[in-house]
Amino acid sequence: MDENKLHHNLENLEAPEVYNPSHQHRLRVALLAAYDYNRSAQPWLGLQRFFAPLKVFSASGVTVALIVVITAFGFIAKNQPDVAHAEAQGIIGEALVGVAALPDAEREALGQVLGVNITTALAEAYDAPDLRYIGKQDVEVEYEPSATATTAPAAVAGVYFSQGIGMSPLTPKPFNHQLSEAEAARFRELSQGVRVLQFTNAEGHVVQMGIGKDRTPVVRVITVTEDSDSIMTAEPATPEQLDALKLKDERQEHSKQQHEQLRRFYAVPAQRDQQKLRPGTFEEIESDDDSSEE
Amino acid sequence: MELDLESERQLVERAKTEKEAFGQLFDRYYSKIFGYVLKRTGDVAVAEDLVSETFFKAMKNIKKFQWRGVSFSAWLYRIATNEVNMFYRRSKPLELSIEAEHEAHGFDVPDLNTPERDIVELQDTVERHAQYKMVQGHLIKLSEKYQEVITLRYFENKKIHEVAEILGKSPGTIKSLLSRGVHKLKALMDSDPQPFLQQDIILDIDTETDHPRVPTYGRK
């Protein structure tokens, strides 16, 4: 076969014609919603861009600590009829703008740790007919010093919404990851005031999405109703996700004032910072931070 | 219905301030961009995510868009191309992903954000085009620059100058990339004519007949 013939055959190659109306619809709705917010939020976007270099991956760090997938039975949120569907869509619209304003690397990292494309997930939420705003919630961080750990002092045992949305405290599985007590404390601080939305996804599962103060999704909970013998459990991010990230305090890098505004965890994917990313190195990072502060 | 360039230019200008106009642009080009990304990746769920990113970036940046006398779709194709290339850079190559999923799970892993039947139907559509799939199986082994030009030229049926506009390269460069890309593609096909199980593939691109057969894709 000569290359001319291959050219000819390629020109006659029939590629599949594809249509994806459901995705098109969801994306269209979300885009047009974000379009409105994009225009109304321009000053805020400018602020975002100003601070963007200072908080790269911060949202990802929060997310990786908060992401939980819950398999639950009888997990029913309380009705709060005073909260309108439109209000919920407004929050999602803000989140779409917030996500759109993130630096590309941060948005990608956020998607990686959430395990979904953020835009797609928000579009799905926006388009859900039963989307509603449940209220502000603090995300509880349960910190349990580990009695058996020999390589690190403690671990965060689990996270869950505190109360008020019908969720009993879960019996969470421990994070397969070690955090210092100081890091857990900062984590708690970041987990306050998350705006929680709820909707039913295409598979019929209840999804709760927590939008953080910076307008980015920080938690996404999928509730799967199973047989009556199901046990309520919570699983945080996969070990692979956690292992691929490190938590770091930004305080030594910025002024105190900036730090107060931006104080948060952030995570750096492994490939971006191989040297500092080793299992069980949070203590080292913490000690590095301490020394640099001095 | 195709818009003439002047009508499209006006629509794009309106889309900078009117969401309804942006919606019209979206409706007009969604399927083309989705098809292109799907052909580059071969994975419906991945294509959905990348297309979402493409249009969001378009929405974010449409105020910066400057009309250059070519279709707005060229800009969208360029954004989509960047998205696909970034996807490949940050992840393992997708080669054999469909097969790997079948082998590992016996089914296509559905995206939680899309009705499963849509995923299955779309994936089936791709699967039915065995000849295309075979070529794509080789194509994804080439470097990005060759994938881009070959996909746009042959799968999207773009003219050389259109591919040049989309990729921001000169027509001469595109011709050169196409020539080298096809040469490399041929080498791959010669060395491994059956990258996938494809007993139902009809078109034999090694055929010595004067008139290449029209592919019949899965029907013997």
Coordinates of C-alpha atoms in Angstrom, one line a residue:
Chain A
M1 CA 0.0 0.0 0.0
D2 CA 1.4 3.4 -0.8
E3 CA 0.7 6.5 1.1
N4 CA -1.4 8.1 -1.6
K5 CA -3.8 5.2 -1.2
L6 CA -3.9 5.6 2.5
H7 CA -4.6 9.3 2.0
H8 CA -7.5 8.3 -0.3
N9 CA -8.8 5.7 2.1
L10 CA -8.6 8.1 5.0
E11 CA -10.6 10.7 3.0
N12 CA -13.3 8.1 2.5
L13 CA -13.3 6.8 6.0
E14 CA -16.6 7.1 7.6
A15 CA -16.4 8.5 11.1
P16 CA -19.3 8.1 13.4
E17 CA -21.9 10.8 13.6
V18 CA -22.7 11.3 17.2
Y19 CA -25.4 13.2 19.1
N20 CA -25.5 13.7 22.8
P21 CA -28.7 15.7 23.4
S22 CA -28.8 15.2 27.2
H23 CA -25.3 16.5 27.7
Q24 CA -26.0 19.3 25.3
H25 CA -29.1 20.3 27.2
R26 CA -27.4 20.3 30.6
L27 CA -24.4 22.1 29.4
R28 CA -26.5 24.8 27.6
V29 CA -28.5 25.5 30.7
A30 CA -25.4 25.8 32.8
L31 CA -23.6 28.0 30.4
L32 CA -26.4 30.4 30.0
A33 CA -26.8 30.6 33.8
A34 CA -23.1 31.2 34.2
Y35 CA -23.2 33.8 31.5
D36 CA -25.5 36.0 33.6
Y37 CA -23.3 35.6 36.7
N38 CA -20.2 36.1 34.7
R39 CA -21.4 39.6 33.8
S40 CA -22.6 40.5 37.2
A41 CA -19.5 39.3 39.0
Q42 CA -16.8 41.0 37.0
P43 CA -15.4 43.0 40.0
W44 CA -15.3 39.8 42.0
L45 CA -13.6 38.0 39.2
G46 CA -10.9 40.7 39.2
L47 CA -10.3 40.0 42.9
Q48 CA -10.1 36.3 42.2
R49 CA -7.5 36.8 39.6
F50 CA -5.5 39.0 41.9
F51 CA -5.5 36.3 44.6
A52 CA -5.2 33.4 42.2
P53 CA -1.5 33.0 42.4
L54 CA -1.6 32.9 46.1
K55 CA -4.0 30.1 46.5
V56 CA -3.2 27.7 43.8
F57 CA -4.7 24.3 44.7
S58 CA -6.1 25.6 47.9
A59 CA -9.6 24.5 46.9
S60 CA -8.3 21.2 46.0
G61 CA -6.8 20.7 49.4
V62 CA -10.1 21.4 51.0
T63 CA -11.9 19.2 48.6
V64 CA -9.6 16.2 49.1
A65 CA -10.1 16.4 52.8
L66 CA -13.9 16.7 52.5
I67 CA -14.9 14.5 49.7
V68 CA -17.0 11.7 50.9
V69 CA -19.1 9.1 49.1
I70 CA -21.8 7.8 51.3
T71 CA -23.8 4.7 50.9
A72 CA -26.7 5.1 53.1
F73 CA -30.2 3.9 53.9
G74 CA -32.9 6.2 55.1
F75 CA -30.8 9.2 54.5
I76 CA -33.4 11.9 54.1
A77 CA -32.9 15.5 54.3
K78 CA -35.5 17.7 56.2
N79 CA -37.7 19.8 54.1
Q80 CA -37.0 23.4 54.1
P81 CA -39.8 24.8 51.9
D82 CA -38.8 28.3 52.5
V83 CA -35.8 27.9 50.3
A84 CA -36.6 28.4 46.7
H85 CA -35.4 26.5 43.7
A86 CA -34.3 29.7 42.2
E87 CA -32.1 30.5 45.2
A88 CA -30.4 27.1 44.7
Q89 CA -29.8 27.8 41.1
G90 CA -28.4 31.2 42.0
I91 CA -25.8 29.5 44.2
I92 CA -24.9 27.1 41.5
G93 CA -24.6 30.0 39.1
E94 CA -22.2 31.7 41.4
A95 CA -20.3 28.5 41.7
L96 CA -20.1 28.2 38.0
V97 CA -18.6 31.6 37.8
G98 CA -16.3 30.8 40.7
V99 CA -15.1 27.7 39.0
A100 CA -14.7 29.4 35.7
A101 CA -12.6 32.1 37.4
L102 CA -10.2 29.6 38.8
P103 CA -6.8 29.1 37.2
D104 CA -7.0 26.2 34.8
A105 CA -4.6 24.1 36.8
E106 CA -6.6 24.6 40.0
R107 CA -9.8 23.8 38.3
E108 CA -8.3 20.6 36.9
A109 CA -6.9 19.6 40.2
L110 CA -10.3 20.3 41.8
G111 CA -11.9 18.0 39.3
Q112 CA -9.4 15.3 39.8
V113 CA -9.9 15.2 43.6
L114 CA -13.6 15.4 43.3
G115 CA -13.5 12.6 40.7
V116 CA -15.8 14.5 38.4
N117 CA -15.6 17.4 36.0
I118 CA -16.7 20.3 38.1
T119 CA -18.4 22.1 35.2
T120 CA -20.4 19.0 34.3
A121 CA -21.3 18.3 37.9
L122 CA -22.5 21.9 38.4
A123 CA -24.4 21.8 35.2
E124 CA -26.2 18.6 36.3
A125 CA -27.1 20.3 39.6
Y126 CA -28.3 23.4 37.9
D127 CA -30.6 21.5 35.6
A128 CA -32.0 19.2 38.3
P129 CA -35.7 20.0 38.8
D130 CA -35.6 19.3 42.5
L131 CA -32.5 21.3 43.2
R132 CA -32.9 23.1 46.5
Y133 CA -30.8 25.0 49.0
I134 CA -30.8 23.2 52.3
G135 CA -28.8 25.7 54.3
K136 CA -25.4 26.5 55.6
Q137 CA -23.7 23.7 57.3
D138 CA -20.5 23.2 59.0
V139 CA -18.7 20.1 57.9
E140 CA -17.5 18.3 61.0
V141 CA -14.1 16.9 61.1
E142 CA -13.6 14.2 63.6
Y143 CA -10.1 14.0 64.8
E144 CA -9.0 10.9 66.6
P145 CA -5.5 10.5 67.9
S146 CA -4.3 7.1 66.8
A147 CA -3.3 4.8 69.5
T148 CA -1.5 2.4 67.2
A149 CA 0.2 4.7 64.7
T150 CA 3.8 4.5 65.0
T151 CA 4.9 6.7 62.1
A152 CA 2.6 9.6 62.8
P153 CA 0.7 10.9 65.8
A154 CA -2.8 11.0 64.5
A155 CA -5.4 10.6 61.8
V156 CA -8.6 12.4 60.8
A157 CA -11.2 9.8 61.2
G158 CA -13.9 11.3 59.0
V159 CA -15.9 14.2 58.0
Y160 CA -19.7 14.8 57.8
F161 CA -22.2 17.6 57.8
S162 CA -22.8 18.5 61.4
Q163 CA -26.6 18.6 61.8
G164 CA -29.7 20.1 60.6
I165 CA -30.1 18.3 57.3
G166 CA -31.3 15.1 58.7
M167 CA -28.0 13.4 58.7
S168 CA -27.1 11.5 61.8
P169 CA -23.5 11.5 62.6
L170 CA -22.0 8.9 60.4
T171 CA -19.7 6.2 61.5
P172 CA -17.0 7.1 59.2
K173 CA -14.2 5.0 58.1
P174 CA -10.9 6.5 59.0
F175 CA -9.0 8.4 56.4
N176 CA -6.2 6.3 55.2
H177 CA -4.0 9.2 55.7
Q178 CA -2.3 11.0 58.5
L179 CA -2.8 14.6 59.5
S180 CA -1.3 16.5 62.4
E181 CA -3.6 17.9 65.0
A182 CA -2.8 21.4 63.9
E183 CA -3.7 20.6 60.3
A184 CA -7.0 19.0 61.4
A185 CA -7.8 22.2 63.3
R186 CA -7.2 24.4 60.3
F187 CA -9.3 22.0 58.3
R188 CA -12.2 22.5 60.7
E189 CA -11.9 26.2 60.3
L190 CA -12.2 25.9 56.6
S191 CA -15.2 23.6 56.8
Q192 CA -17.5 26.2 58.4
G193 CA -20.4 27.8 56.5
V194 CA -20.5 25.5 53.5
R195 CA -23.7 26.1 51.5
V196 CA -25.4 22.8 51.0
L197 CA -27.5 22.0 48.0
Q198 CA -29.4 18.8 47.2
F199 CA -30.8 17.3 44.1
T200 CA -31.5 14.0 42.5
N201 CA -29.2 13.0 39.7
A202 CA -30.0 11.1 36.5
E203 CA -29.4 7.8 38.3
G204 CA -32.0 8.6 40.9
H205 CA -29.4 9.1 43.6
V206 CA -29.6 12.0 46.0
V207 CA -26.6 14.3 45.6
Q208 CA -25.6 16.9 48.1
M209 CA -23.1 19.4 47.1
G210 CA -21.4 21.8 49.4
I211 CA -20.2 25.1 48.0
G212 CA -17.5 26.8 50.0
K213 CA -17.1 30.5 50.8
D214 CA -14.9 30.9 47.8
R215 CA -17.8 29.7 45.6
T216 CA -16.1 26.5 44.6
P217 CA -17.6 23.1 45.4
V218 CA -15.8 21.6 48.4
V219 CA -17.8 18.5 49.0
R220 CA -20.0 16.2 46.9
V221 CA -22.0 13.5 48.6
I222 CA -23.9 10.9 46.7
T223 CA -26.5 9.0 48.6
V224 CA -27.4 5.6 47.4
T225 CA -30.5 4.0 48.9
E226 CA -30.0 0.3 49.1
D227 CA -31.6 -2.6 50.8
S228 CA -32.8 -2.3 54.3
D229 CA -29.7 -4.0 55.7
S230 CA -27.4 -1.4 54.3
I231 CA -25.1 0.2 56.8
M232 CA -24.4 3.9 56.8
T233 CA -20.8 4.4 56.0
A234 CA -18.7 7.2 54.8
E235 CA -15.6 6.9 52.7
P236 CA -13.3 9.8 52.1
A237 CA -11.3 10.3 49.0
T238 CA -9.4 7.2 47.7
P239 CA -6.0 6.6 49.1
E240 CA -4.6 7.2 45.7
Q241 CA -6.2 10.7 45.6
L242 CA -4.9 11.4 49.1
D243 CA -1.5 10.1 48.4
A244 CA -1.3 12.3 45.4
L245 CA -1.8 15.4 47.4
K246 CA -0.1 17.2 50.2
L247 CA -1.4 19.8 52.5
K248 CA 0.5 22.9 53.1
D249 CA 0.0 26.1 55.0
E250 CA 0.5 29.2 53.1
R251 CA 1.1 31.4 56.1
Q252 CA 4.9 31.7 55.6
E253 CA 4.5 32.9 52.1
H254 CA 2.2 35.9 52.6
S255 CA 1.6 38.7 54.9
K256 CA -0.5 38.2 57.9
Q257 CA -3.4 40.1 56.4
Q258 CA -3.3 38.1 53.2
H259 CA -3.0 35.0 55.2
E260 CA -6.2 35.8 57.1
Q261 CA -8.0 36.2 53.9
L262 CA -6.7 33.2 52.2
R263 CA -5.9 30.9 55.1
R264 CA -6.6 27.4 54.0
F265 CA -5.2 24.2 53.1
Y266 CA -4.1 23.6 49.6
A267 CA -2.9 20.5 47.8
V268 CA -0.3 20.0 45.2
P269 CA -0.6 17.0 42.9
A270 CA 2.3 14.6 43.2
Q271 CA 3.7 15.2 39.8
R272 CA 4.0 18.9 40.6
D273 CA 6.0 18.5 43.7
Q274 CA 7.5 15.1 43.9
Q275 CA 10.2 16.0 46.4
K276 CA 7.9 17.0 49.2
L277 CA 5.3 14.4 48.5
R278 CA 5.9 11.3 50.4
P279 CA 3.6 9.3 52.6
G280 CA 3.8 10.4 56.2
T281 CA 5.6 13.7 55.6
F282 CA 3.1 16.1 57.0
E283 CA 5.2 16.4 60.1
E284 CA 8.1 17.4 58.1
I285 CA 6.1 19.9 56.2
E286 CA 4.8 21.3 59.4
S287 CA 8.2 21.6 60.9
D288 CA 9.4 23.3 57.7
D289 CA 6.6 25.8 58.1
D290 CA 7.6 26.4 61.7
S291 CA 11.1 27.1 60.9
S292 CA 10.3 29.4 58.1
E293 CA 8.0 31.4 60.2
E294 CA 10.8 32.1 62.6
Chain B
M1 CA -28.5 25.8 8.0
E2 CA -25.2 27.4 7.5
L3 CA -24.7 31.0 8.4
D4 CA -22.9 33.2 6.0
L5 CA -19.8 34.7 7.5
E6 CA -21.3 38.2 8.0
S7 CA -24.3 36.8 9.8
E8 CA -22.0 34.8 12.0
R9 CA -19.8 37.8 12.7
Q10 CA -22.9 39.7 13.9
L11 CA -24.0 36.8 16.0
V12 CA -20.6 36.5 17.6
E13 CA -20.6 40.2 18.4
R14 CA -24.0 39.9 20.0
A15 CA -22.9 36.9 21.9
K16 CA -20.4 39.1 23.7
T17 CA -23.2 40.8 25.5
E18 CA -26.3 38.7 25.0
K19 CA -26.6 35.2 26.4
E20 CA -29.3 34.2 23.9
A21 CA -26.8 34.8 21.1
F22 CA -24.2 32.8 22.8
G23 CA -26.8 30.1 23.2
Q24 CA -27.3 30.1 19.5
L25 CA -23.6 29.7 18.8
F26 CA -23.6 26.9 21.3
D27 CA -26.5 25.1 19.6
R28 CA -24.9 25.6 16.3
Y29 CA -21.5 24.1 17.1
Y30 CA -22.0 21.8 20.1
S31 CA -22.4 18.6 18.0
K32 CA -19.4 19.5 15.8
I33 CA -17.1 20.1 18.7
F34 CA -18.4 17.1 20.6
G35 CA -17.9 14.9 17.6
Y36 CA -14.4 16.2 17.1
V37 CA -13.4 15.6 20.8
L38 CA -15.0 12.2 20.8
K39 CA -13.1 11.2 17.7
R40 CA -9.9 12.4 19.4
T41 CA -10.5 10.6 22.6
G42 CA -12.8 7.7 21.8
D43 CA -14.4 8.0 25.2
V44 CA -17.8 9.5 25.6
A45 CA -17.5 10.5 29.2
V46 CA -14.1 12.1 28.6
A47 CA -15.5 13.9 25.6
E48 CA -18.3 15.4 27.6
D49 CA -16.0 16.8 30.2
L50 CA -13.6 18.3 27.6
V51 CA -16.5 19.8 25.7
S52 CA -17.8 21.3 28.8
E53 CA -14.5 22.9 29.5
T54 CA -14.2 24.0 25.8
F55 CA -17.5 25.9 25.9
F56 CA -16.9 27.4 29.3
K57 CA -13.6 28.7 28.2
A58 CA -15.3 30.1 25.1
M59 CA -17.8 31.8 27.3
K60 CA -15.2 33.3 29.5
N61 CA -13.1 34.6 26.7
I62 CA -15.6 35.5 24.0
K63 CA -15.1 39.2 24.8
K64 CA -11.5 38.8 23.7
F65 CA -12.4 37.0 20.5
Q66 CA -11.5 39.0 17.4
W67 CA -13.2 38.3 14.2
R68 CA -10.7 37.2 11.5
G69 CA -12.9 36.4 8.7
V70 CA -13.2 32.7 9.3
S71 CA -15.9 30.7 11.1
F72 CA -16.2 31.0 14.8
S73 CA -16.0 27.3 14.9
A74 CA -12.3 27.5 14.1
W75 CA -11.8 29.2 17.5
L76 CA -13.9 26.5 19.2
Y77 CA -11.9 23.8 17.5
R78 CA -8.7 25.4 18.7
I79 CA -9.9 25.5 22.3
A80 CA -11.1 22.0 22.0
T81 CA -7.8 20.9 20.6
N82 CA -6.0 22.4 23.5
E83 CA -8.3 20.7 25.9
V84 CA -7.7 17.3 24.3
N85 CA -3.9 17.8 24.2
M86 CA -3.9 18.9 27.9
F87 CA -6.0 15.9 28.7
Y88 CA -3.4 13.6 27.1
R89 CA -0.6 15.3 28.8
R90 CA -2.0 14.9 32.2
S91 CA -3.2 11.4 31.9
K92 CA -2.2 8.1 30.4
P93 CA -2.9 7.7 26.8
L94 CA -6.4 6.5 26.2
E95 CA -5.3 3.8 23.9
L96 CA -7.4 0.6 24.4
S97 CA -9.4 2.3 27.1
I98 CA -12.6 1.0 25.7
E99 CA -11.2 -2.5 25.4
A100 CA -9.6 -2.2 28.8
E101 CA -12.9 -1.4 30.4
H102 CA -14.6 -4.2 28.7
E103 CA -11.9 -6.6 29.8
A104 CA -11.8 -5.3 33.3
H105 CA -15.5 -4.8 33.9
G106 CA -17.4 -6.4 31.0
F107 CA -19.2 -3.2 30.4
D108 CA -18.5 0.5 29.8
V109 CA -18.1 2.3 33.1
P110 CA -20.8 4.9 33.1
D111 CA -20.3 8.5 34.0
L112 CA -22.3 9.4 37.1
N113 CA -23.3 12.7 35.4
T114 CA -24.9 11.3 32.3
P115 CA -27.7 8.9 31.9
E116 CA -26.1 5.5 31.4
R117 CA -28.1 4.7 28.3
D118 CA -26.8 7.8 26.5
I119 CA -23.3 6.7 27.3
V120 CA -24.0 3.2 26.0
E121 CA -25.7 4.3 22.9
L122 CA -22.9 6.7 22.0
Q123 CA -20.2 4.3 22.8
D124 CA -22.0 1.7 20.6
T125 CA -22.1 4.2 17.8
V126 CA -18.3 4.5 18.0
E127 CA -17.9 0.8 18.3
R128 CA -20.0 0.1 15.2
H129 CA -17.5 2.0 13.1
A130 CA -14.9 -0.6 13.3
Q131 CA -12.8 0.7 10.5
Y132 CA -12.7 4.2 12.0
K133 CA -11.9 2.7 15.4
M134 CA -9.1 0.7 13.9
V135 CA -7.5 3.8 12.4
Q136 CA -8.1 5.7 15.6
G137 CA -6.4 2.9 17.5
H138 CA -3.2 3.6 15.5
L139 CA -3.7 7.4 15.5
I140 CA -3.6 7.8 19.2
K141 CA -0.1 6.3 19.2
L142 CA 1.1 9.3 17.2
S143 CA 2.2 12.5 18.7
E144 CA -0.4 15.2 19.3
K145 CA 0.7 17.3 16.3
Y146 CA -0.1 14.5 13.9
Q147 CA -3.3 13.5 15.7
E148 CA -4.6 17.0 15.4
V149 CA -4.0 17.5 11.7
I150 CA -5.2 14.0 10.7
T151 CA -8.3 14.2 12.7
L152 CA -9.3 17.6 11.5
R153 CA -8.4 16.9 7.9
Y154 CA -9.9 13.4 7.5
F155 CA -12.4 12.9 10.3
E156 CA -13.7 16.5 10.4
N157 CA -13.3 17.0 6.6
K158 CA -11.6 20.3 7.1
K159 CA -9.7 21.9 4.2
I160 CA -6.0 22.6 4.6
H161 CA -6.5 26.3 5.1
E162 CA -9.2 25.6 7.7
V163 CA -6.9 23.2 9.6
A164 CA -4.2 25.9 9.4
E165 CA -6.5 28.5 10.9
I166 CA -7.6 26.2 13.7
L167 CA -4.2 25.2 14.7
G168 CA -2.6 28.6 14.1
K169 CA -0.1 27.2 11.6
S170 CA 0.7 27.9 8.0
P171 CA -0.9 25.8 5.3
G172 CA 2.5 24.6 4.3
T173 CA 3.2 23.4 7.8
I174 CA -0.1 21.6 7.8
K175 CA 0.6 19.9 4.6
S176 CA 4.0 18.8 5.9
L177 CA 2.5 17.5 9.1
L178 CA -0.1 15.7 7.3
S179 CA 2.4 14.0 5.0
R180 CA 4.6 13.0 7.9
G181 CA 1.7 12.0 10.0
V182 CA 0.2 9.7 7.3
H183 CA 3.7 8.2 6.7
K184 CA 3.9 7.4 10.4
L185 CA 0.4 6.1 10.5
K186 CA 1.1 3.8 7.6
A187 CA 4.2 2.5 9.3
L188 CA 2.1 1.7 12.4
M189 CA -0.6 0.0 10.3
D190 CA 1.9 -2.0 8.4
S191 CA 3.6 -3.2 11.6
D192 CA 0.4 -3.9 13.4
P193 CA -2.6 -4.1 11.1
Q194 CA -5.0 -5.2 13.8
P195 CA -4.6 -3.2 17.0
F196 CA -8.0 -4.3 18.1
L197 CA -10.1 -7.4 17.7
Q198 CA -11.7 -6.6 14.4
Q199 CA -12.8 -9.7 12.6
D200 CA -15.7 -7.7 11.2
I201 CA -13.6 -5.0 9.6
I202 CA -14.1 -5.0 5.8
L203 CA -12.1 -2.3 4.4
D204 CA -8.6 -3.4 3.6
I205 CA -6.4 -0.4 3.1
D206 CA -3.7 -2.7 1.7
T207 CA -5.9 -3.6 -1.1
E208 CA -4.4 -3.3 -4.6
T209 CA -7.6 -2.8 -6.3
D210 CA -7.9 0.4 -8.4
H211 CA -11.0 1.5 -6.6
P212 CA -10.8 1.3 -2.9
R213 CA -13.8 -0.2 -1.5
V214 CA -16.3 1.9 0.3
P215 CA -16.1 0.8 3.9
T216 CA -19.1 -1.2 5.0
Y217 CA -18.3 -1.2 8.7
G218 CA -19.2 -4.4 10.4
R219 CA -21.3 -5.9 7.7
K220 CA -19.8 -8.6 5.7

